[in-house]
Short mmCIF file of C-alpha atoms in Angstrom, two decimals:
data_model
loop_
_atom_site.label_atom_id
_atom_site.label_comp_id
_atom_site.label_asym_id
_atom_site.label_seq_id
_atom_site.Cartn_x
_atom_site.Cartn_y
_atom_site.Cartn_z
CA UNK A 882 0.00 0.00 0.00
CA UNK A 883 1.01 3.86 -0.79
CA UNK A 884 0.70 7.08 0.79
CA UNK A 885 -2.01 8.88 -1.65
CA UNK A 886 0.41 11.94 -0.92
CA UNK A 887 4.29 10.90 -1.07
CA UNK A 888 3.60 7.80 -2.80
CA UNK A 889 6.18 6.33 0.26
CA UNK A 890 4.76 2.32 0.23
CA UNK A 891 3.43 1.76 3.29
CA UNK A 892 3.05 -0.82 6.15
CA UNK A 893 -0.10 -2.70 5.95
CA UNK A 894 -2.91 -1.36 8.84
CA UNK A 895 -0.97 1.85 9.47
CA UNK A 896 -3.19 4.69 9.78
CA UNK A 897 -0.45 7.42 8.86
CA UNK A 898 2.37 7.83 6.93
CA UNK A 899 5.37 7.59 8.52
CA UNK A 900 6.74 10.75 5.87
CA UNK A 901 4.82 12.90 5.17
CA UNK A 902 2.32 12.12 8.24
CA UNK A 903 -0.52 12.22 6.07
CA UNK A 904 -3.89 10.14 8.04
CA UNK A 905 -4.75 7.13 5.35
CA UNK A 906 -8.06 6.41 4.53
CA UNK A 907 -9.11 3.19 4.07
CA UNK A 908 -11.51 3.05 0.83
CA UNK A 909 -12.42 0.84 -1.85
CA UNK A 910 -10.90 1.40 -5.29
CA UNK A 911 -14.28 2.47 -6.79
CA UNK A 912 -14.16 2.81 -10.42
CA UNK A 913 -16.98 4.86 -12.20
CA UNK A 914 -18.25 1.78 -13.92
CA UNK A 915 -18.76 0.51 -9.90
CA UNK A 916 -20.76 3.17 -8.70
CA UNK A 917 -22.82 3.06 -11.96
CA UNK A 918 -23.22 -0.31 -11.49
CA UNK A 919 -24.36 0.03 -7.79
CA UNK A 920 -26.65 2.84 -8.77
CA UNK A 921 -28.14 0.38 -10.97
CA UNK A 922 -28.53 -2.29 -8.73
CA UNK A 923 -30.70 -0.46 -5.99
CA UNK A 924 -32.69 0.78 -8.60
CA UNK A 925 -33.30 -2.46 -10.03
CA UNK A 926 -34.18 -3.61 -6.83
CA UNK A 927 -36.42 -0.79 -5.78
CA UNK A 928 -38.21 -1.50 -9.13
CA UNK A 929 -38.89 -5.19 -8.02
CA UNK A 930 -39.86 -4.46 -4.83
CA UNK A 931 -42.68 -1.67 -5.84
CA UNK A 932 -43.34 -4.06 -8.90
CA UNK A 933 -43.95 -7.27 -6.44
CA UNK A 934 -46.19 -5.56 -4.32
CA UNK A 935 -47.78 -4.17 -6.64
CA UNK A 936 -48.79 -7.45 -8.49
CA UNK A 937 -49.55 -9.21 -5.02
CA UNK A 938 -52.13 -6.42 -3.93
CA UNK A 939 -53.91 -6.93 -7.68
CA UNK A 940 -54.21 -10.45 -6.83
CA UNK A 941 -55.39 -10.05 -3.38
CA UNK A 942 -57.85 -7.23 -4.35
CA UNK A 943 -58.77 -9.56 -7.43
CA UNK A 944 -59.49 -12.69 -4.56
CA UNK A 945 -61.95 -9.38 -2.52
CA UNK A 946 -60.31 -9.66 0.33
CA UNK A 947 -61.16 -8.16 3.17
CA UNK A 948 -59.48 -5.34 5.16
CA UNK A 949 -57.21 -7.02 7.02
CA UNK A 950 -55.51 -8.30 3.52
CA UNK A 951 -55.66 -4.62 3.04
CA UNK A 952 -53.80 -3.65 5.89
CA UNK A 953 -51.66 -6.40 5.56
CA UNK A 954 -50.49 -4.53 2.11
CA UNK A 955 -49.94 -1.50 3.69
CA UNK A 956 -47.56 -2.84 5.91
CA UNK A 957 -45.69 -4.58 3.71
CA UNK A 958 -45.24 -1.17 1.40
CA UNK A 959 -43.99 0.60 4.37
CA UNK A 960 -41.44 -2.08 5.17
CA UNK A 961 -40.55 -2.07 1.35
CA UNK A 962 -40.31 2.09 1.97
CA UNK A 963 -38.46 2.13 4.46
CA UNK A 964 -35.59 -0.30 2.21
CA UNK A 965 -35.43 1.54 0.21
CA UNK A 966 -35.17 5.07 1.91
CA UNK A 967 -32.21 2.95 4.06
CA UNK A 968 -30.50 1.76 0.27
CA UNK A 969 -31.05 5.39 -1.31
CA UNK A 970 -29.55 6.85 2.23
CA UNK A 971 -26.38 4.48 2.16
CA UNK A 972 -25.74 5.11 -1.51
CA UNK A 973 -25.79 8.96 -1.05
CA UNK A 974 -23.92 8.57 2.61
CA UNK A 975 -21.27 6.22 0.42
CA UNK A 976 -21.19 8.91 -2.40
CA UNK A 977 -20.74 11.61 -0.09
CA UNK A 978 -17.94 10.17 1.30
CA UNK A 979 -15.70 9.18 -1.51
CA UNK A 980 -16.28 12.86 -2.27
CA UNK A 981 -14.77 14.14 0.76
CA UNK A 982 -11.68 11.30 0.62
CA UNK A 983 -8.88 13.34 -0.81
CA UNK A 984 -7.34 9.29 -1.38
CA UNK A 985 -10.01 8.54 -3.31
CA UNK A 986 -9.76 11.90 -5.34
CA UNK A 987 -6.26 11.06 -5.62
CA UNK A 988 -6.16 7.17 -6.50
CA UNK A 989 -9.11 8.14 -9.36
CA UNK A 990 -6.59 11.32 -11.21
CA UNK A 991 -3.99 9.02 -11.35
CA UNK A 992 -5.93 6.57 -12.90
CA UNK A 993 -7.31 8.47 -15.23
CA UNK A 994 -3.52 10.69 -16.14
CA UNK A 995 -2.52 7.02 -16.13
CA UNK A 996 -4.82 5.92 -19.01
CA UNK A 997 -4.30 9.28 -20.62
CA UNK A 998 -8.18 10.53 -20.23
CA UNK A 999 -6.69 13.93 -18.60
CA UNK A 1000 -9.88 15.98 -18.83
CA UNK A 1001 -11.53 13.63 -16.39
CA UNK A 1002 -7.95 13.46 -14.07
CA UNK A 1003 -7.77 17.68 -13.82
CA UNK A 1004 -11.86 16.84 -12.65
CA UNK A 1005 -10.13 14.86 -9.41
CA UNK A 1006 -7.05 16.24 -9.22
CA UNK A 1007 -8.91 19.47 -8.78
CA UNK A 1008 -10.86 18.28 -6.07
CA UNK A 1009 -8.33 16.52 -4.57
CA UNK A 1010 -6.31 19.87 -4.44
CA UNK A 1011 -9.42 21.31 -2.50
CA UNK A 1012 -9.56 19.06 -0.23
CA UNK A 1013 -6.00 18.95 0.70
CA UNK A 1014 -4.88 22.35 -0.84
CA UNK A 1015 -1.38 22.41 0.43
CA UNK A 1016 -0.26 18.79 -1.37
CA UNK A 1017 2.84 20.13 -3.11
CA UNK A 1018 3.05 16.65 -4.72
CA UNK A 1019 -0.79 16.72 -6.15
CA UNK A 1020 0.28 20.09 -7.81
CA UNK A 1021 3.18 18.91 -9.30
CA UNK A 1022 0.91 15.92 -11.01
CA UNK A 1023 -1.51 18.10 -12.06
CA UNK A 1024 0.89 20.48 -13.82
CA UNK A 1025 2.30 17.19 -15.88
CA UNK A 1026 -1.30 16.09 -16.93
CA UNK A 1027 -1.73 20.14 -18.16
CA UNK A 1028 1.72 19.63 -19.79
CA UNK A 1029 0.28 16.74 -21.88
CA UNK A 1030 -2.59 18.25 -22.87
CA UNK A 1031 -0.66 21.22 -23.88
CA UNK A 1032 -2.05 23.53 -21.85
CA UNK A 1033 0.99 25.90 -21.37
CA UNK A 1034 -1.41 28.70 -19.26
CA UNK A 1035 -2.33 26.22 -16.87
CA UNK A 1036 1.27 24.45 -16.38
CA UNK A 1037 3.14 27.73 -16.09
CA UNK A 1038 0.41 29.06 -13.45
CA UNK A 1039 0.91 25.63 -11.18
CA UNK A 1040 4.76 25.84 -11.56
CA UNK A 1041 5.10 28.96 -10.33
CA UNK A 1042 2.29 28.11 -7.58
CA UNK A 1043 4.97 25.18 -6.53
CA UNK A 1044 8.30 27.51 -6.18
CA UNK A 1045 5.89 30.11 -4.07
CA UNK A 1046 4.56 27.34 -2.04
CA UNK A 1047 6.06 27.51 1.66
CA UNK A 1048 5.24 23.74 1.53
CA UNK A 1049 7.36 22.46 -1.06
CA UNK A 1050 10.18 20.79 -0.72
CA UNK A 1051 13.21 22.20 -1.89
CA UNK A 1052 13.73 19.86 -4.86
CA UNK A 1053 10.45 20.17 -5.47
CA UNK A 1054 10.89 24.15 -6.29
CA UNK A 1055 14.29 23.44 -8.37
CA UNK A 1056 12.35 20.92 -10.35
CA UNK A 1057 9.81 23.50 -10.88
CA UNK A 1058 12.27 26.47 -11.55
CA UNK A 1059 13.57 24.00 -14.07
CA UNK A 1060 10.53 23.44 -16.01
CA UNK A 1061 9.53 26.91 -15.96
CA UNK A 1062 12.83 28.15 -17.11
CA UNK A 1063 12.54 25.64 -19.89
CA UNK A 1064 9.66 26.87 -20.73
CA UNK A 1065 10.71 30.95 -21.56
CA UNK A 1066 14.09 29.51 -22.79
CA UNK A 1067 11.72 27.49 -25.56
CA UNK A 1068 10.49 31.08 -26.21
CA UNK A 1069 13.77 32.73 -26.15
CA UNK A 1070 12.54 34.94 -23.45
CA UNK A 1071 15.99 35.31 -21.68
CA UNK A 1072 14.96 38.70 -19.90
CA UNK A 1073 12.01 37.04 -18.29
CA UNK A 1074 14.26 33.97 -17.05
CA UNK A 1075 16.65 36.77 -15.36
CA UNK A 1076 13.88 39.02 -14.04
CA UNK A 1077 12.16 36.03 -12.25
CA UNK A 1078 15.21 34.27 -11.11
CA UNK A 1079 16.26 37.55 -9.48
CA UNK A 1080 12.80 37.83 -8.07
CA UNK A 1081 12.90 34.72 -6.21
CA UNK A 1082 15.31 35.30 -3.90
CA UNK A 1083 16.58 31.62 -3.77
CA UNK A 1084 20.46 31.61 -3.50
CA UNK A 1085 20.75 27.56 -4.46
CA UNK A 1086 18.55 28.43 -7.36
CA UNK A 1087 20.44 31.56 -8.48
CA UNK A 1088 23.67 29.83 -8.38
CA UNK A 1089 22.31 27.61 -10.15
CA UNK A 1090 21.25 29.16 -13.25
CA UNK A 1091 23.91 31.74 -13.06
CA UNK A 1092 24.48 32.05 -16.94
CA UNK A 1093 20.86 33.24 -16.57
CA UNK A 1094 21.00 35.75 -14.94
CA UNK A 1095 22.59 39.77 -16.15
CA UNK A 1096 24.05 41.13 -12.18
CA UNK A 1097 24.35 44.45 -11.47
CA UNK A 1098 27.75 46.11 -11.97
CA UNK A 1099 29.48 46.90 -9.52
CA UNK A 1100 31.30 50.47 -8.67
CA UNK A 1101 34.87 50.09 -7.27
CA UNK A 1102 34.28 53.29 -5.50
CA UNK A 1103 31.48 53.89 -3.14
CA UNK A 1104 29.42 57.54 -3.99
CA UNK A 1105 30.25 60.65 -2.20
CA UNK A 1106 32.90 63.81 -1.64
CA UNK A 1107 36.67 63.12 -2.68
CA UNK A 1108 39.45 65.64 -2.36
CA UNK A 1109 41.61 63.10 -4.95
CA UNK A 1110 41.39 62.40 -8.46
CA UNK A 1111 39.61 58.84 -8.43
CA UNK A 1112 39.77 56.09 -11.25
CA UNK A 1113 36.45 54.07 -11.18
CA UNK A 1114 36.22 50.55 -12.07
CA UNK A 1115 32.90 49.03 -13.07
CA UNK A 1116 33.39 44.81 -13.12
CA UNK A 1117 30.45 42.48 -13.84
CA UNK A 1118 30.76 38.35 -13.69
CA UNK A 1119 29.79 36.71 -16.80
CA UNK A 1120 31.09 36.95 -20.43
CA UNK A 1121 28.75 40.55 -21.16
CA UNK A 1122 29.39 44.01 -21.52
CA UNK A 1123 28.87 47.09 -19.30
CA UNK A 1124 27.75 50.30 -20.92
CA UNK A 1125 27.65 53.41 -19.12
CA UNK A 1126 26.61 57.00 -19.32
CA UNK A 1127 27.84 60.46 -17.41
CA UNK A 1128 24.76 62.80 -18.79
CA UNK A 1129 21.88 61.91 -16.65
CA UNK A 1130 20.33 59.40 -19.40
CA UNK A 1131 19.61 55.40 -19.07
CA UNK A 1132 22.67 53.40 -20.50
CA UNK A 1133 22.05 50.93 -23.59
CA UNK A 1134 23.87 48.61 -25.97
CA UNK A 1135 24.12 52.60 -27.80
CA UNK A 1136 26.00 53.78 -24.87
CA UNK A 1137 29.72 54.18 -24.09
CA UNK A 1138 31.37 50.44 -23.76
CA UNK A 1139 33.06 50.07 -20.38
CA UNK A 1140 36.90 49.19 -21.32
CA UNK A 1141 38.98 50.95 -19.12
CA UNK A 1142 38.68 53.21 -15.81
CA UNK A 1143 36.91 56.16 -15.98
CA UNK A 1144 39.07 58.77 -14.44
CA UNK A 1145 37.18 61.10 -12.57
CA UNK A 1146 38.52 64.90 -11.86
CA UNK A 1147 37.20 68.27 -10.34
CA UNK A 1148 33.59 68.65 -10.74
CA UNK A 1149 30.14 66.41 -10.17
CA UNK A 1150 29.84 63.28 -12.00
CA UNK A 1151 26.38 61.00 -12.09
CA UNK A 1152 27.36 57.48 -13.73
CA UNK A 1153 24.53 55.02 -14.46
CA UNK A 1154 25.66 51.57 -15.66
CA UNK A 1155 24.33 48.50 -16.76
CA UNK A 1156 25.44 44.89 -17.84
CA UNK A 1157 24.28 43.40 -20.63
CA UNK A 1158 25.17 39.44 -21.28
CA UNK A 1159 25.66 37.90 -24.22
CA UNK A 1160 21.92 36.44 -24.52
CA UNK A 1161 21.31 40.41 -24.69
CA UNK A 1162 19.76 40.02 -20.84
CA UNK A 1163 19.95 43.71 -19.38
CA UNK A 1164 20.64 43.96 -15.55
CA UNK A 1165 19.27 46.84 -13.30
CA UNK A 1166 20.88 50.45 -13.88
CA UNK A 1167 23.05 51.59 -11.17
CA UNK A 1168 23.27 55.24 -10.71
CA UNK A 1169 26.53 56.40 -8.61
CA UNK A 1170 26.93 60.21 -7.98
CA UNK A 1171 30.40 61.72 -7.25
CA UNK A 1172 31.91 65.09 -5.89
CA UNK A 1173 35.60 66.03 -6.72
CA UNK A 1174 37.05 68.76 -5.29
CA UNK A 1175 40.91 68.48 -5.65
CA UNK A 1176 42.92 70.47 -3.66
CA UNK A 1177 45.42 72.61 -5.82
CA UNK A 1178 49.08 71.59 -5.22
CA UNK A 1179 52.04 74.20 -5.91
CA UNK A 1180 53.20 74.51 -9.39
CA UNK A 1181 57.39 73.39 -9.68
CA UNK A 1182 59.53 76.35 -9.81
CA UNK A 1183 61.89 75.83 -12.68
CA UNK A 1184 65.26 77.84 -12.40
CA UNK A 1185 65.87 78.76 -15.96
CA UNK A 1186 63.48 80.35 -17.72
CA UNK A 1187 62.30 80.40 -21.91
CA UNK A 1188 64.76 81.48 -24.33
CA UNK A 1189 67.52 81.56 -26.09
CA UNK A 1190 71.38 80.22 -25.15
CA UNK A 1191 74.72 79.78 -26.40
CA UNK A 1192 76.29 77.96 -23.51
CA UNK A 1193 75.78 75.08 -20.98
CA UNK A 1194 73.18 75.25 -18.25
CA UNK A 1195 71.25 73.05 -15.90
CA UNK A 1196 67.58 73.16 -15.21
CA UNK A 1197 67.06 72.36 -11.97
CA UNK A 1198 63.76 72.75 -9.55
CA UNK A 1199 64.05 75.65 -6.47
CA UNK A 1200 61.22 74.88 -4.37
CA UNK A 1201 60.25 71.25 -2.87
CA UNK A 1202 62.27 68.70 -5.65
CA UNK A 1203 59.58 65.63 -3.94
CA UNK A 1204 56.98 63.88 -6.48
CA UNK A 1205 57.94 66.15 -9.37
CA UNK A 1206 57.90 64.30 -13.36
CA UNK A 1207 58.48 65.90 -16.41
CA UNK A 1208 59.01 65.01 -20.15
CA UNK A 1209 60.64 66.48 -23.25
CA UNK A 1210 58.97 64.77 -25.82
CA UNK A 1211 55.97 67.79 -25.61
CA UNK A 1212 53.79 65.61 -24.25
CA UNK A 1213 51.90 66.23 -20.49
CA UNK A 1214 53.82 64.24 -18.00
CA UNK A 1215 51.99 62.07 -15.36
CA UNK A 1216 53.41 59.00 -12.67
CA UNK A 1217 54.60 57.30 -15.46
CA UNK A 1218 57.02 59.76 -16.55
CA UNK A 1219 60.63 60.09 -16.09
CA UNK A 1220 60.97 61.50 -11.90
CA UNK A 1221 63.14 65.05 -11.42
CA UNK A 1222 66.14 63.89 -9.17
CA UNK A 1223 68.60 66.55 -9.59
CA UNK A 1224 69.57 69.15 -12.08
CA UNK A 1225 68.94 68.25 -15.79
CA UNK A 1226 71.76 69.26 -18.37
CA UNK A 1227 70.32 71.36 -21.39
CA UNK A 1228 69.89 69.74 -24.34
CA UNK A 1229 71.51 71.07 -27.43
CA UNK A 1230 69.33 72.89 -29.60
CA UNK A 1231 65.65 72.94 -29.61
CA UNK A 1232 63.83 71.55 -26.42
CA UNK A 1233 60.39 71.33 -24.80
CA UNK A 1234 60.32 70.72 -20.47
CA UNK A 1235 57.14 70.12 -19.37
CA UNK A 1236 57.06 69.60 -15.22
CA UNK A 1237 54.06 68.44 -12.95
CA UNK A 1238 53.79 67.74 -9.33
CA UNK A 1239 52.01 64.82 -8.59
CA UNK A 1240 50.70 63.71 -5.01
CA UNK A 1241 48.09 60.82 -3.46
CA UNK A 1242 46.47 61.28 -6.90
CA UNK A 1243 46.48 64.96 -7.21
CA UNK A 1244 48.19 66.63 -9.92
CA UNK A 1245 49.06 70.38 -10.36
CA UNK A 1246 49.03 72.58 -13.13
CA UNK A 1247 51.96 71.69 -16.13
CA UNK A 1248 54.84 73.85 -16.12
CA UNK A 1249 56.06 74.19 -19.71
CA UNK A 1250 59.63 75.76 -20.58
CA UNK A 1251 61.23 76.03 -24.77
CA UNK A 1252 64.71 76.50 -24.73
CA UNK A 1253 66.91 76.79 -27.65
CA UNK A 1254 70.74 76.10 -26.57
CA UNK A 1255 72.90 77.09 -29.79
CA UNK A 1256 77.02 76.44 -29.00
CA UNK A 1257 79.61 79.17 -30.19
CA UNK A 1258 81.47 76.09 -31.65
CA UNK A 1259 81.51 74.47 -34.48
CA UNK A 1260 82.33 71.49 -32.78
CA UNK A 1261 79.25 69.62 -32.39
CA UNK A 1262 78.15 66.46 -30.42
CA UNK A 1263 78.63 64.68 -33.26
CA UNK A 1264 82.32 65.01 -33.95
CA UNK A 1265 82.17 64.05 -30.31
CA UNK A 1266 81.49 60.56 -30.64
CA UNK A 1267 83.31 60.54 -33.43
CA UNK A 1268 86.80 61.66 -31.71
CA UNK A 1269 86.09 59.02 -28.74
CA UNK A 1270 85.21 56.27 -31.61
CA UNK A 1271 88.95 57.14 -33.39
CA UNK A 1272 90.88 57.21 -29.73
CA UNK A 1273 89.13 53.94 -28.69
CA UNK A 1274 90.55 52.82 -32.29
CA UNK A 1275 94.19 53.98 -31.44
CA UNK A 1276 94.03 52.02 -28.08
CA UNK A 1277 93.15 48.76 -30.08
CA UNK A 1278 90.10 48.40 -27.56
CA UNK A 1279 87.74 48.52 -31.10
CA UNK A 1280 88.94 47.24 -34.72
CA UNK A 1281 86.56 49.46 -37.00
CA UNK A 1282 84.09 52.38 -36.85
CA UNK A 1283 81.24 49.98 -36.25
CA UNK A 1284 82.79 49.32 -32.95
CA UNK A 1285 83.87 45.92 -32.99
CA UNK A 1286 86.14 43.95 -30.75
CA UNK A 1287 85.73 40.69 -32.05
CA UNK A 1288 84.46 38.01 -33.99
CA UNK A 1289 81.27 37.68 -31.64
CA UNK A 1290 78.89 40.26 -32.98
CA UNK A 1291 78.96 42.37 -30.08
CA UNK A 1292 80.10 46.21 -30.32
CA UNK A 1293 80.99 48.97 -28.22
CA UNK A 1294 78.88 51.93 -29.05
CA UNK A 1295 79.70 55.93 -27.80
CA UNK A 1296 76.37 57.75 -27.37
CA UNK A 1297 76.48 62.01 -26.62
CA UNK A 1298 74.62 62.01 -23.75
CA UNK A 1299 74.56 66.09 -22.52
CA UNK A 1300 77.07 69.53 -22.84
CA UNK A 1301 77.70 70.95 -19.37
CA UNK A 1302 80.72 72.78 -17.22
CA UNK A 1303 82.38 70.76 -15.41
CA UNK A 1304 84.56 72.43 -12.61
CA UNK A 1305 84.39 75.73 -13.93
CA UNK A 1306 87.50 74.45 -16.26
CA UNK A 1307 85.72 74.61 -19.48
CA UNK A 1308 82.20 72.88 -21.05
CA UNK A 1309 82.58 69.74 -22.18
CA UNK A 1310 80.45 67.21 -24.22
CA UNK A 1311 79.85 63.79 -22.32
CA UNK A 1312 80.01 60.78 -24.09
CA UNK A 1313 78.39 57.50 -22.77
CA UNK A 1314 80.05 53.78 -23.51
CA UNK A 1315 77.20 51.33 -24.69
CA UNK A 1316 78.00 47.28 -25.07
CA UNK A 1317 75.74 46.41 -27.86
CA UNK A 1318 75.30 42.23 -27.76
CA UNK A 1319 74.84 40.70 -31.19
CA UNK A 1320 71.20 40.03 -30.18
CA UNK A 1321 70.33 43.82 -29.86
CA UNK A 1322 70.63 43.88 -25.65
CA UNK A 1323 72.14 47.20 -24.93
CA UNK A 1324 73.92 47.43 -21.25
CA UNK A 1325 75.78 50.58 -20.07
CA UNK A 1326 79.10 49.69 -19.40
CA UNK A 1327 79.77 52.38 -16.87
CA UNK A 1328 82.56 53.98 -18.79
CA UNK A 1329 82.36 58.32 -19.58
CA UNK A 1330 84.12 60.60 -21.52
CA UNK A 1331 84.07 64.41 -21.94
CA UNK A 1332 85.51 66.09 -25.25
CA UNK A 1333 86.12 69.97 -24.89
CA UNK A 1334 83.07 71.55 -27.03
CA UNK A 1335 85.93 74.24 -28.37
CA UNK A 1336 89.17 71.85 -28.71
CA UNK A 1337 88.14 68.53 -29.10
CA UNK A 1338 90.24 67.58 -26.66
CA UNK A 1339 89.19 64.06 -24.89
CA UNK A 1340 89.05 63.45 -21.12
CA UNK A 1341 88.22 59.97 -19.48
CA UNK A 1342 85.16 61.07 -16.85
CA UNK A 1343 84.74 59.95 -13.99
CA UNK A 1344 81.24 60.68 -11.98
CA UNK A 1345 81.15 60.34 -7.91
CA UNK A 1346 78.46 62.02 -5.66
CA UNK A 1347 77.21 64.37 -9.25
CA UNK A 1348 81.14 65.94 -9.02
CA UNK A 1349 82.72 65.37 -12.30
CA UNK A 1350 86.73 64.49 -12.30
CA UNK A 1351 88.45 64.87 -15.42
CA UNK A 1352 90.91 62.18 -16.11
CA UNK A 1353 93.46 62.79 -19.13
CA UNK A 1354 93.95 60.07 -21.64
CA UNK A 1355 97.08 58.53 -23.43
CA UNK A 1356 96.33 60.11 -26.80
CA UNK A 1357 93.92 63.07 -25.87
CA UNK A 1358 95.42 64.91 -28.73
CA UNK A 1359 93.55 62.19 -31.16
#
């Protein structure tokens, strides 16, 4: 025997389930054809009865009898009455009953969804579900008949009956979540599957149908006042895209593609964002709203101004020398660019400085300074390297121009580096020795030399503590 509610086989006698507690009722298995049958019996035998008595009285009123045959008769209906009052009460008390017996409600739609007549098993699982309206399993049955008969209102509206149900089980709600999530992915209603997976609140579920579901992005940097220039990062799981928008206005697949930070300066910023997978399933808009107020930070204070120059000088920073960069390519320097540690030699000819200050993210206004350094020489850097290329040559330390040693490949190479005064003595070009490996690795070998910018002559330098000491060399006159 079977619990008409788990379907758990049972102990013979018991009186409840021992899983679901449900209280058994002990009924026949009354088929339709049964009851008609029975219907038809105690008619059939109310029939003979009224016809029998009938006939009899004829017979005795036929033989003029007297009235104690007729009373006789009278009894006899009212015994005959009373039968069947007693047979018409038991069949409606009977009927009555089985229509009250959720088991028999039950045992009949399963019969019925079992021989595929599911019009007549919705009629008693309906009924069933009224008389026992919180039997999770009955629901579940009854959405599979509506599935066969291809009712897709009715199946949807029970499934989503079961995962609100504080009486199912919980793999009875992931088996419905299933189903229903089947059912929009047959209509390639991907939005709907997110929305209502979001809805329900169910972690196991969520996590379960993750590639479901769009998330919200999410801001690196929590809304409100900064004094510092802040990068925001927007990061979303799943293989999407997050679009965002700074003017007030809902983001879309139209909208600015999330790629890199969004670097946020002085001034109020409002940044709505959204992710968008790759089913195109949309996830709420987050709106974020920033204030930046940087404080300003002092502007370097270069020592040599703008102009025009015909010997050596150093540009060096007067005020605080901490956190200052600067380039001389023209473009605006930042972190990343090369960091002011002492005076800087100026270049010959035409040069662009451009120096920032830079601190805990705040940046000050550029400094920019042109300078054009023209020698009264006509000596240039050039002949430089070439005069420390032809003494290297005398020494036997190089065989050719090129700067070869041997038969390796590799090469010393003498690179003008800066013009400057060194010691007051006179301005000299510096030269910088470069080992160049056959494979293109170039490593500073540590090894100077300064050429006078007006003789030529040729110094080996040596560098200690930025003081410069001239050292002469065998063939300076080279």
């Amino acid at each position: 025997m079977k619990c008409p509610n788990c379907g758990l086989q049972m102990k013979e006698g018991a009186l409840y389930c021992e899983n679901c507690g449900e209280e058994i009722h002990i009924v026949p298995d009354f088929e339709p054809e049964l009851e008609d049958a029975y219907q038809q019996t105690i008619k059939n035998i109310t029939d003979d009865i009224w016809e029998g008595a009938s006939q009899q009285d004829d017979e005795e009123l036929h033989e003029g009898e007297g009235a104690a045959v007729k009373g006789k008769r009278r009894r006899r209906c009212i015994v005959c009455g009373g039968i069947v009052v007693f047979l018409l009460f038991f069949a409606a008390s009977l009927s009555s009953y089985l229509y009250y017996s959720s088991g028999y409600q039950t045992a009949m739609a399963r019969k019925y969804a079992e021989d595929g007549l599911y019009d007549k098993a919705v009629k008693y699982y309906d009924r069933a579900l009224e008389l026992d309206s919180t039997n999770v399993a009955l629901m579940v049955e009854l959405a599979d008949v509506y599935f066969h008969k291809n009712n897709k209102m009715e199946y949807e509206y029970l499934l989503r009956r079961i995962v609100n149900d504080e009486n199912a089980s919980e793999e009875q709600i992931e088996s419905a979540y299933g189903k229903l999530i089947a059912i929009y992915r047959s209509r390639e209603d991907y939005q709907e599957i997110n929305d209502f997976l979001l809805a329900s609140g169910n972690a196991a579920v969520i996590s379960m149908y993750q590639n479901y579901i769009a998330s919200e992005p999410e801001f690196s940097i929590k809304e409100g006042y900064y004094t510092t220039i802040q990068p925001l990062k927007l990061t979303a799981s799943g293989s999407g895209k997050i679009y965002y928008t700074m003017d007030g206005t809902n983001p879309d697949t139209e909208s600015t593609q999330y790629t890199t930070p969004i670097l946020m300066e002085n001034g109020d910023y409002i940044i709505k964002a959204c992710y968008v997978s790759e089913n195109g399933i949309y996830s709420n808009i987050v709106t974020k709203e920033y204030h930046i107020e940087i404080d300003e930070l002092q502007i370097p204070e270069i020592s040599v101004i703008s102009g025009e120059y015909n010997f050596p000088i150093n540009i060096e920073i007067l005020d605080d020398t901490e956190n200052v960069y600067y380039t001389t390519d023209g473009s605006t320097p930042t972190a990343e660019s090369t960091l002011y540690t002492g005076p800087i030699p100026m270049p010959v000819g035409k040069s662009t400085f451009k120096f920032i200050r830079i601190e805990s993210g705040i940046s000050s206004v550029v400094e920019e300074r042109t300078y054009v350094l023209t020698m009264n020489t006509d000596f240039m850097p050039e002949d430089a390297e070439d005069r420390v290329v032809e003494y290297c040559m005398s020494l036997g330390k190089i065989y050719d121009e090129a700067g070869h040693f041997d038969e390796s490949g590799d090469m010393y190479k003498y690179q003008y580096q800066y013009v400057t005064n060194i010691n007051d003595i006179d301005d000299f070009y510096v030269v910088m020795e470069i080992l160049r490996s056959a494979d293109g690795t170039l490593t500073k070998t540590g090894t100077y030399y300064a050429v006078n910018a007006y003789t030529g002559e040729l110094f080996r330098l040596t560098m200690s503590d930025s003081s410069y000491i001239l050292v002469e060399t065998e063939n300076k006159s080279q």
